[in-house]
Coordinates of C-alpha atoms in Angstrom, one line a residue:
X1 CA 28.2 -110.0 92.4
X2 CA 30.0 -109.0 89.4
X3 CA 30.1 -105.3 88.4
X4 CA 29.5 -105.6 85.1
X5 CA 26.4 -107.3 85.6
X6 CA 25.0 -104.3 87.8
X7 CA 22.2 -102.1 86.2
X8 CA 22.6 -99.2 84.4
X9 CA 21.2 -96.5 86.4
X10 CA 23.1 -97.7 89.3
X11 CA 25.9 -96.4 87.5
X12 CA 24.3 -93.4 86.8
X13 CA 22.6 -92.2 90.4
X14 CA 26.6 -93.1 91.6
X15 CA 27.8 -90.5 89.3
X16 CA 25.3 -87.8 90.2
X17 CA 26.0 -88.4 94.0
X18 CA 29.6 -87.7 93.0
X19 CA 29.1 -84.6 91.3
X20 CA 26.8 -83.2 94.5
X21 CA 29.5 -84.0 96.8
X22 CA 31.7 -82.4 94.8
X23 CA 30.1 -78.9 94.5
X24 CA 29.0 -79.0 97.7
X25 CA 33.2 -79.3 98.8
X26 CA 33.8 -76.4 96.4
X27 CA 31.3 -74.4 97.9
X28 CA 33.0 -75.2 101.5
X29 CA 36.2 -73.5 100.4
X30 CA 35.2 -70.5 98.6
X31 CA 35.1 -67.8 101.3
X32 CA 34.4 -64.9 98.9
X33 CA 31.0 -63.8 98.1
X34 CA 29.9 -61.2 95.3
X35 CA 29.6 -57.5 96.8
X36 CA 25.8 -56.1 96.4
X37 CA 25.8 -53.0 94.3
X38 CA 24.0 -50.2 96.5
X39 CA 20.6 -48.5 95.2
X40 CA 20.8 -45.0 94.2
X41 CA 19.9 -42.7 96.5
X42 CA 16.3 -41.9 95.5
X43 CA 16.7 -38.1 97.1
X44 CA 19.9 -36.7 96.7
X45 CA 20.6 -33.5 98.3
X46 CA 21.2 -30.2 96.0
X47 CA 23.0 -26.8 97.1
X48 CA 20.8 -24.1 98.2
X49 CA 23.2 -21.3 98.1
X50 CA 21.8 -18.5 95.5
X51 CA 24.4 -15.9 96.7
X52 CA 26.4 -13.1 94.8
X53 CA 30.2 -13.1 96.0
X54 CA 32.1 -11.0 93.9
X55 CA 30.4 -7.6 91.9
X56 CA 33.6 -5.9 89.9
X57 CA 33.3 -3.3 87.2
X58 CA 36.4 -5.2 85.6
X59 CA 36.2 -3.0 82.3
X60 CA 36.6 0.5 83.8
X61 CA 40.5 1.7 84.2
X62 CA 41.1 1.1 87.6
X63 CA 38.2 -1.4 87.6
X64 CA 35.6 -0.7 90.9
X65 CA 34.7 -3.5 92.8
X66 CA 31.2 -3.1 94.1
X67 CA 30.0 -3.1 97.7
X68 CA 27.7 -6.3 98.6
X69 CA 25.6 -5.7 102.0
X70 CA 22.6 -8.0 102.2
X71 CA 20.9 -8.3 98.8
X72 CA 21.8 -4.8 98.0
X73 CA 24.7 -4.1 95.7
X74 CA 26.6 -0.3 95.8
X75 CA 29.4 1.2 93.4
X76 CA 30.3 4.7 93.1
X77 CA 32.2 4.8 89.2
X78 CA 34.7 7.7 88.7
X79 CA 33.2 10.8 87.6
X80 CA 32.0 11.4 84.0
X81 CA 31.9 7.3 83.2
X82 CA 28.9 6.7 80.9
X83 CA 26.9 3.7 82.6
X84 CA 24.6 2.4 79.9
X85 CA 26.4 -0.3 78.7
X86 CA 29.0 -1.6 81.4
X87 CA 29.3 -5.4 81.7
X88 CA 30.3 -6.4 85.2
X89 CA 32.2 -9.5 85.8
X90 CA 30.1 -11.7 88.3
X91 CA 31.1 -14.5 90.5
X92 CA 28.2 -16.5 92.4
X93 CA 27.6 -19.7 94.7
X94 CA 29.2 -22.9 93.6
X95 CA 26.4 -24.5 91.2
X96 CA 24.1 -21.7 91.4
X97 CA 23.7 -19.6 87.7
X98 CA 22.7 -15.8 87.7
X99 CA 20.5 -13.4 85.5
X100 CA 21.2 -11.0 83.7
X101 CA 24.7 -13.4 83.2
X102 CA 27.9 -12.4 84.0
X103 CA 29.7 -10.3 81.3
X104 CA 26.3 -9.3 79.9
X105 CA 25.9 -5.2 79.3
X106 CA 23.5 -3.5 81.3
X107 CA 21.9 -0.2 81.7
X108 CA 22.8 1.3 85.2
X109 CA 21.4 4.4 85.0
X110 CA 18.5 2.9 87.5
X111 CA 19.1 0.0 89.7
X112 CA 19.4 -3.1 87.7
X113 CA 17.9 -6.8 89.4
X114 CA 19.7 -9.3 89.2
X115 CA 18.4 -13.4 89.7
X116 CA 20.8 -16.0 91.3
X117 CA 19.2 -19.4 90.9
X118 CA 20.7 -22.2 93.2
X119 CA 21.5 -25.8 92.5
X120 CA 17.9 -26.7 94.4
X121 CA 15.7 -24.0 92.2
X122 CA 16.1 -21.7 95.7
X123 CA 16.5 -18.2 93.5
X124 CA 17.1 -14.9 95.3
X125 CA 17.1 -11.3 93.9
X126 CA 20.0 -8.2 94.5
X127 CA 19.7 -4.9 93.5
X128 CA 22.9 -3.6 91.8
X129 CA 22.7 0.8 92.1
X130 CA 26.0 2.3 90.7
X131 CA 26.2 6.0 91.4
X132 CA 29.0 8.8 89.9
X133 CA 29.5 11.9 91.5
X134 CA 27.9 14.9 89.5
X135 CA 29.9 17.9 89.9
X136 CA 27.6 20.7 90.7
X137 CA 28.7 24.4 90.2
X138 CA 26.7 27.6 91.1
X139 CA 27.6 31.3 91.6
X140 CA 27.7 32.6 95.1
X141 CA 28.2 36.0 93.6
X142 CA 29.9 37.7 90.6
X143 CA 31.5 40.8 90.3
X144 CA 32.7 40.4 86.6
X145 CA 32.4 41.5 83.1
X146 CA 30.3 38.0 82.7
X147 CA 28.4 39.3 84.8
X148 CA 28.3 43.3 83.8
X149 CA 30.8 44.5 86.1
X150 CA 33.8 45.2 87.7
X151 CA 34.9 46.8 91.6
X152 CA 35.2 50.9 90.6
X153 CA 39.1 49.7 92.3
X154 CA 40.1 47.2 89.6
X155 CA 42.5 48.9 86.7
X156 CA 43.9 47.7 83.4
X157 CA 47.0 46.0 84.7
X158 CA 47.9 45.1 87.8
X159 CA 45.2 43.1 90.1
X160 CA 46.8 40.0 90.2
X161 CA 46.2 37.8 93.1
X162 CA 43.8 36.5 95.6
X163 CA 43.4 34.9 99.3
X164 CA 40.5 34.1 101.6
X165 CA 40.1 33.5 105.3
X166 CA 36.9 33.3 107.2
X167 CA 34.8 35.9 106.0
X168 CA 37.1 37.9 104.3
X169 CA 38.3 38.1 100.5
X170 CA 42.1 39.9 100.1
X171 CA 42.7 41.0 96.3
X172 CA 46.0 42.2 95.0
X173 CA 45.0 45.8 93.6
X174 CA 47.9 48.3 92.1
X175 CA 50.9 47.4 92.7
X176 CA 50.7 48.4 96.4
X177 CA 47.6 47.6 97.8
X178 CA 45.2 44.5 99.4
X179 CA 41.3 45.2 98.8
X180 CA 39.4 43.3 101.1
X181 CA 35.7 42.1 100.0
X182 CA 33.0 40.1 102.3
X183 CA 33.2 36.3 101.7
X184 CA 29.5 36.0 101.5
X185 CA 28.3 38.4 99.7
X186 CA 31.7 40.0 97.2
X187 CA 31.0 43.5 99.1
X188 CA 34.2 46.2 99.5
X189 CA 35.3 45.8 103.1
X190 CA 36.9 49.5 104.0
X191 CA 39.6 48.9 106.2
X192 CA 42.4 50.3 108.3
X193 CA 42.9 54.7 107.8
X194 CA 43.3 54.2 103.7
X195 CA 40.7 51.9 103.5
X196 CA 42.5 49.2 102.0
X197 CA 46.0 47.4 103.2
X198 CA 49.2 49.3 101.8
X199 CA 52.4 47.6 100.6
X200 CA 54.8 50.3 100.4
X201 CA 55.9 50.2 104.3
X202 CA 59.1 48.4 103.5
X203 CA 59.1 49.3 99.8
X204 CA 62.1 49.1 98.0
X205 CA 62.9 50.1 94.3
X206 CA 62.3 47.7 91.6
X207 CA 59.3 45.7 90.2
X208 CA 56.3 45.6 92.1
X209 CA 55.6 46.3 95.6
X210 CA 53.5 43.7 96.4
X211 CA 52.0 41.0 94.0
X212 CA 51.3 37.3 95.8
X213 CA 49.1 37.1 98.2
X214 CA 47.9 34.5 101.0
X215 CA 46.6 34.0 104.6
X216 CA 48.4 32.3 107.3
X217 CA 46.5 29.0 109.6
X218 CA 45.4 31.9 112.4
X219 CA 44.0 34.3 109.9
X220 CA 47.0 36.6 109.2
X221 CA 47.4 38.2 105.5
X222 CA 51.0 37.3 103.9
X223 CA 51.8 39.0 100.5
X224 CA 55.4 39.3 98.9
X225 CA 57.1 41.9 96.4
X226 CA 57.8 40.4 92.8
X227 CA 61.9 40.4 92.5
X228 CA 63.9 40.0 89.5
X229 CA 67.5 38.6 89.8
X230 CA 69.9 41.0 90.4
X231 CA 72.4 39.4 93.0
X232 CA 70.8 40.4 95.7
X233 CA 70.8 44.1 95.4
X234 CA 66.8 43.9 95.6
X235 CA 65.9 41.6 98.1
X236 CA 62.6 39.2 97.9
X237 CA 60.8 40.6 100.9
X238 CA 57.8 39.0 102.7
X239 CA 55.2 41.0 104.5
X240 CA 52.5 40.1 107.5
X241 CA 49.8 41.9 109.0
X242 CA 48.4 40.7 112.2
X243 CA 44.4 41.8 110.7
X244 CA 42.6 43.9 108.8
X245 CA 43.8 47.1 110.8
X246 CA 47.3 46.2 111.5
X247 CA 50.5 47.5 110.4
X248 CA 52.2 46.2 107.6
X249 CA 55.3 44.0 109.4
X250 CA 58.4 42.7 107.3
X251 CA 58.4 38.7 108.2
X252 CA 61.6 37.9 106.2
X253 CA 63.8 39.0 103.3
X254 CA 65.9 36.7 100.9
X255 CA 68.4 38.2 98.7
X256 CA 67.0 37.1 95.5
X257 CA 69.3 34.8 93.6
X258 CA 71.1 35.7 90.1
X259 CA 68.7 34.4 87.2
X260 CA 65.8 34.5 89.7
X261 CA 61.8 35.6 89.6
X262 CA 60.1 35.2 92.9
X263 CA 56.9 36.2 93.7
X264 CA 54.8 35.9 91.2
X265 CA 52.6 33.6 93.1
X266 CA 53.2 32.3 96.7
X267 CA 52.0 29.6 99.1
X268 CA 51.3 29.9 102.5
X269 CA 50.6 26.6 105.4
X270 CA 50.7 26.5 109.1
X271 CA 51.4 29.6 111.5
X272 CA 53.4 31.9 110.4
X273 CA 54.1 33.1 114.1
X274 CA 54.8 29.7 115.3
X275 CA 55.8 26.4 112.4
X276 CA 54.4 27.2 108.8
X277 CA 56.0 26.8 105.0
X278 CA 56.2 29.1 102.5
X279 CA 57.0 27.7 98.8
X280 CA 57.7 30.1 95.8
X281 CA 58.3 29.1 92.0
X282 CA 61.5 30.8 90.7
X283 CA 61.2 31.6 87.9
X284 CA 59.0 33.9 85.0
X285 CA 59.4 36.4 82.2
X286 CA 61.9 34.3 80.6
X287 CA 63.9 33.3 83.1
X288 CA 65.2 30.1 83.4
X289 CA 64.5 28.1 86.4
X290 CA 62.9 24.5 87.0
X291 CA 63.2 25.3 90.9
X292 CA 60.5 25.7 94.1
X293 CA 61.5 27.3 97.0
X294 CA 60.9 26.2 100.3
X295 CA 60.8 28.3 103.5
X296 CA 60.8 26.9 106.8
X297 CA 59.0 28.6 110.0
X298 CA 59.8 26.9 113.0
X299 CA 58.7 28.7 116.5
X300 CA 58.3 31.9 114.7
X301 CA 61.9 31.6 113.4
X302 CA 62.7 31.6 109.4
X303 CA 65.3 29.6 108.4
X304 CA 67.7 31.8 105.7
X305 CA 68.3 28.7 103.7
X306 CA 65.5 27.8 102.0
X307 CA 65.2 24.2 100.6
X308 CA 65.6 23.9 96.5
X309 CA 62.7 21.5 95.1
X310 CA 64.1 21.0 91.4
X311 CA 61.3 19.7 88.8
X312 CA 62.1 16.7 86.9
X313 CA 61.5 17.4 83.1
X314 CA 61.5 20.8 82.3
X315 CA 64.1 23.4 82.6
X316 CA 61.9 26.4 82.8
X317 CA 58.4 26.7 84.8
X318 CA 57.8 29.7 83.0
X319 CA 55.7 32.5 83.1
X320 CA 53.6 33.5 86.3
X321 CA 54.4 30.3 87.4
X322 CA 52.3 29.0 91.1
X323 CA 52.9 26.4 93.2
X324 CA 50.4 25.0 95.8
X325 CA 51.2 21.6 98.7
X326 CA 47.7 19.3 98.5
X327 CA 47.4 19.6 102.3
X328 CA 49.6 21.1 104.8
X329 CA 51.7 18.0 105.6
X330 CA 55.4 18.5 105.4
X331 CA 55.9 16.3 102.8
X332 CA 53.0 17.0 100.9
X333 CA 53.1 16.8 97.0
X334 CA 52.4 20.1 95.3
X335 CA 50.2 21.3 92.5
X336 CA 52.7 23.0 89.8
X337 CA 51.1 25.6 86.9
X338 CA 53.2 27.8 84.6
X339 CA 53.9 28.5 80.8
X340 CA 57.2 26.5 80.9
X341 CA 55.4 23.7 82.2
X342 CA 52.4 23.8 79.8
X343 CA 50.1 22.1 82.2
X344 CA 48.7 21.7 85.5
X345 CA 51.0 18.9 87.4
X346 CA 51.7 17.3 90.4
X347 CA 55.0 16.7 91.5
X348 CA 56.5 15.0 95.0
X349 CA 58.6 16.7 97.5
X350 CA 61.7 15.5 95.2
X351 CA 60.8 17.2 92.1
X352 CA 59.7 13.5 90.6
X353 CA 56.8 13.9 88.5
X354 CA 53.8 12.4 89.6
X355 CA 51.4 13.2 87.3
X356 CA 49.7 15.8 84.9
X357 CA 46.9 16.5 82.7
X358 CA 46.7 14.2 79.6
X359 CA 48.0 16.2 76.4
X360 CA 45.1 14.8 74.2
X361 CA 43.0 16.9 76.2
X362 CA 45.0 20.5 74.5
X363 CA 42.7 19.6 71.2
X364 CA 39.7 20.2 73.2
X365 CA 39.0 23.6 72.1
X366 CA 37.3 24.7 75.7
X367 CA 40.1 23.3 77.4
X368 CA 43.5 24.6 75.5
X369 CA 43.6 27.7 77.8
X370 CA 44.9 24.9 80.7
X371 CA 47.7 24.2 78.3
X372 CA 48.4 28.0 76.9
X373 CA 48.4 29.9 80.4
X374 CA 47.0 28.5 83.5
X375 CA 47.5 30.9 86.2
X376 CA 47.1 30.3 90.5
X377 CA 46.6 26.5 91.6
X378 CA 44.4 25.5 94.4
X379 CA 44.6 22.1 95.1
X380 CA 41.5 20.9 97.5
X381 CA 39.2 18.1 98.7
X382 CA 35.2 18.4 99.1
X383 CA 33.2 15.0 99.4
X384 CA 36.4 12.8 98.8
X385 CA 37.0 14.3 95.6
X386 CA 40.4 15.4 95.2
X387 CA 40.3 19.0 93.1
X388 CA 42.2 21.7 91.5
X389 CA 40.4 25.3 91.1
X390 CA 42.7 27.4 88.2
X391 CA 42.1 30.6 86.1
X392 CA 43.4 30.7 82.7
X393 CA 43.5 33.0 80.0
X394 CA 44.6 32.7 76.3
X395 CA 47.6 35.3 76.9
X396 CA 49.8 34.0 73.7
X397 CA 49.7 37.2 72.0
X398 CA 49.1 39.7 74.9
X399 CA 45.5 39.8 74.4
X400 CA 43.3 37.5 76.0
X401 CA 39.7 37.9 75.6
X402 CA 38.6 35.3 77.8
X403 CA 38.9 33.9 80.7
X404 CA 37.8 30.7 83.0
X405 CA 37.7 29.4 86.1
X406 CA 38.6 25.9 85.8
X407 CA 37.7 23.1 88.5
X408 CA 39.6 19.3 87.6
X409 CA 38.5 16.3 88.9
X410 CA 41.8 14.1 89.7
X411 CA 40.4 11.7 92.2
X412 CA 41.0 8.6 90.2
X413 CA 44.6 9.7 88.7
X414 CA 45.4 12.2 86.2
X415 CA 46.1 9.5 83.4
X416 CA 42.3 8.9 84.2
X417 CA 40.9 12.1 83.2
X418 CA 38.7 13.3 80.7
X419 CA 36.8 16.6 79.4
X420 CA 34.3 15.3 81.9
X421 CA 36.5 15.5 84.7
X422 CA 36.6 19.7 84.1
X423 CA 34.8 21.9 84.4
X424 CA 34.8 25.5 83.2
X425 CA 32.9 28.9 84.3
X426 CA 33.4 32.0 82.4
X427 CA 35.0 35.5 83.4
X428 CA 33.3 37.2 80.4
X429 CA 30.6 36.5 78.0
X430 CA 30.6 34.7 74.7
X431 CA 32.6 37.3 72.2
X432 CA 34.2 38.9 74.4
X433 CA 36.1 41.8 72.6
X434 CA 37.9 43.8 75.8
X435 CA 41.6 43.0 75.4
X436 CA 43.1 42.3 78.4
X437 CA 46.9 43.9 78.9
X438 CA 48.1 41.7 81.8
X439 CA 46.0 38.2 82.1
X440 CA 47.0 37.2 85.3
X441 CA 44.7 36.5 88.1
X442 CA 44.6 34.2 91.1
X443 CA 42.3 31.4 93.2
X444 CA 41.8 30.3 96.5
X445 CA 39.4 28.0 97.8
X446 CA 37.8 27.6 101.9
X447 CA 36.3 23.9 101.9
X448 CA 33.0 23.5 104.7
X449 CA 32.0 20.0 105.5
X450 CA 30.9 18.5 102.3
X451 CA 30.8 22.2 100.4
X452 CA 33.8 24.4 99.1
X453 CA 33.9 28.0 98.0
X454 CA 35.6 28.9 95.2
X455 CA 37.6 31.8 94.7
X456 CA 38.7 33.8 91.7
X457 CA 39.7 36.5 90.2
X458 CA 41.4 37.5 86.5
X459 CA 43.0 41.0 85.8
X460 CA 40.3 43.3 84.0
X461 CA 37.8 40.3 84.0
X462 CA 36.2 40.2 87.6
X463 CA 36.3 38.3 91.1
X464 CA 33.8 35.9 91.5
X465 CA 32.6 33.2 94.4
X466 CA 31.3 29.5 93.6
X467 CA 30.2 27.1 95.9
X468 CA 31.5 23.5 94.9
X469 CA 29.7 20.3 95.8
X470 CA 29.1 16.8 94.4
X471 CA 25.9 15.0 94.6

């Protein structure tokens, strides 16, 4: 048969056949086959978390991270901080939003809700409470010109200090003598033959007999003589008495040092039978020193040397000048006050500067008396507040008017406060025209559980008690 002679679709079913066999041998040796593209997944799972993690106050100088517990969110601000508009930074669960936002101002003087919505809708709610601790100041008793009237004992001059222990009161009165008063109630105490504790035992010529005055750990009253320079000829002599009824004793004498003031004010911690510190500024009156002296007690023994604490800065503390330690630790810093100084300041046990009330604060007209003539320091702590009690008394012209008990706030630094941070109580009443010849005075301070007593008194103007707490 010839092939040209063979039908047309014979040709034609031949060629399809061909084509078939050939897919079907490409098919045989492509081993690759497309990948399936997976479905969504029709219920994907969202977060649930709706949790607060971070609460920070971020504006405030330090800034105060708040307390989470639970759902319930604490902060206590620094005192005086004005808490209707803060805007506190907020960090929350990862996908999760909150309300009020982050950043936004808020009124916190009541408890603020806030709203953390998760990822899922899941929402849960915390209450934010911010608290600042309200100083709250109120007589325990008054014997003062504020108040009408002063102890029949107190003269135009020379009542210059004050101490407390227990239930007694010890104010300088005279030159030579200690008055002691009832803690709770400002009464006279009469004690001992005169009545009153004498300082001229050990009297020796020049200045005053006695002037600062303290108590001891164990109860025991410690008062010095004021001493001028002189090379020693009239020595800077330190008396004890056991109680109210004891003798007058001589604990130690230092020949006062050329160019020297001590005892216009002095500090006493520990026992002064057994370990204790005494620390004296040196200087007043216009003479020149910058120095604190330190006196060691060890086993009842006083060491003749004393230690020379030099403050950095100023080359003169000034007049009526008082130091103070914050606690009774060896190397505790001290509260420092006198004209020289122009301030209220803390300093370490190195003289170094630590810090000191902030100068702005001299424009405030109820507060320039810190800065003109602060008299006696008493550093103290009530309710975790660290405090300084002062008495102060425009004396620039020898004839203050008026005078103040002063109580600072320094608990969250001294660059930190403000007028809020002090507060003042009055010695006399508005107008005040009594001059006062010698505006001196002194304050000491007992501190019971979460409570302090405040002690004061300012020559002419009075002794007063107030109880200190914060709320």
């Amino acid at each position: 048969m010839r092939m040209n002679h063979l039908p047309k679709r014979f040709f034609t079913m031949l060629m399809i056949a061909f084509m078939g066999i050939g897919v079907m041998s490409c098919s045989d040796d492509d081993d690759t086959s497309p990948t399936p593209t997976p479905d969504p997944d029709p219920d994907p799972v969202e977060s649930s978390e709706a949790n607060i993690t971070s609460f920070v106050f971020a504006e405030l100088d330090p800034s105060v991270t708040a307390t989470i517990d639970g759902t319930n969110i604490m902060a206590e601000l620094p005192t005086g901080t004005d808490v209707t508009a803060l805007s506190p930074t907020i960090e929350v669960s990862d996908e999760a939003t909150v309300a009020p936002a982050s950043g936004e101002a808020q009124d916190f003087s009541e408890p603020v809700t806030y709203t953390v919505t998760a990822e899922d809708g899941t929402t849960q709610e915390y209450t934010v409470t911010v608290s600042v601790p309200a100083l709250r100041v109120e007589a325990v008793w008054q014997r003062s010109l504020n108040e009408g009237g002063l102890p029949d004992w107190f003269t135009a001059n020379n009542d210059r200090d004050i101490a407390v222990f227990g239930e007694y009161v010890y104010v300088h009165n005279n030159n030579d003598k200690i008055r002691v008063l009832n803690s709770s109630t400002g009464a006279d105490i009469s004690v001992g033959e005169l009545g009153y504790l004498s300082g001229t035992q050990n009297f020796q010529s020049g200045n005053l007999f006695l002037l600062g005055t303290a108590t001891d750990s164990e109860g025991r009253i410690v008062a010095s003589n004021l001493r001028q320079g002189d090379a020693g000829m009239n020595p800077w002599n330190v008396y004890v008495w056991e109680n109210n009824d004891a003798d007058q004793e001589l604990l130690f004498s230092f020949p006062t040092p050329e160019g020297y003031r001590l005892g216009e004010n002095l500090s006493v911690v520990g026992d002064v039978r057994g370990d204790a510190i005494v620390y004296v500024p040196g200087s007043g009156f216009g003479v020149e020193s910058n120095e604190v002296l330190k006196f060691t007690i060890t086993g009842g023994e006083v060491n003749p040397e004393p230690e020379m604490i030099a403050l950095s800065g100023i080359s003169n503390m000034g007049n009526a000048p008082d130091v103070a330690p914050v606690s009774s630790a060896n190397d505790a810093n001290l509260i420092v006050a006198g004209t020289g100084i122009a301030n209220i300041a803390e300093y370490d046990q190195s003289g170094n500067l630590v810090g000191q009330l902030p100068a702005e604060l001299a424009d405030d007209e109820e507060l320039a008396m810190l800065f003109l003539f602060a008299l006696d320091v008493a550093p103290f702590e009530v309710n975790g507040r660290k405090m300084v009690a002062t008495t102060a008394t425009d004396f620039t012209s020898n004839a203050a008017d008026s005078g103040y008990l002063y109580l600072i706030d320094y608990t969250d630094g001294w660059d930190n406060i403000t007028a809020n941070n002090i507060t003042r109580m009055p010695f006399t009443p508005d107008g005040n025209i009594d001059a006062n010849f010698n505006g001196t005075g002194g304050v000491d301070v007992l501190v019971n559980g979460n409570e302090a007593t405040v002690y004061a008194m300012i020559t002419n103007f009075g002794v007063s008690a107030f109880s200190v707490t914060f709320e």
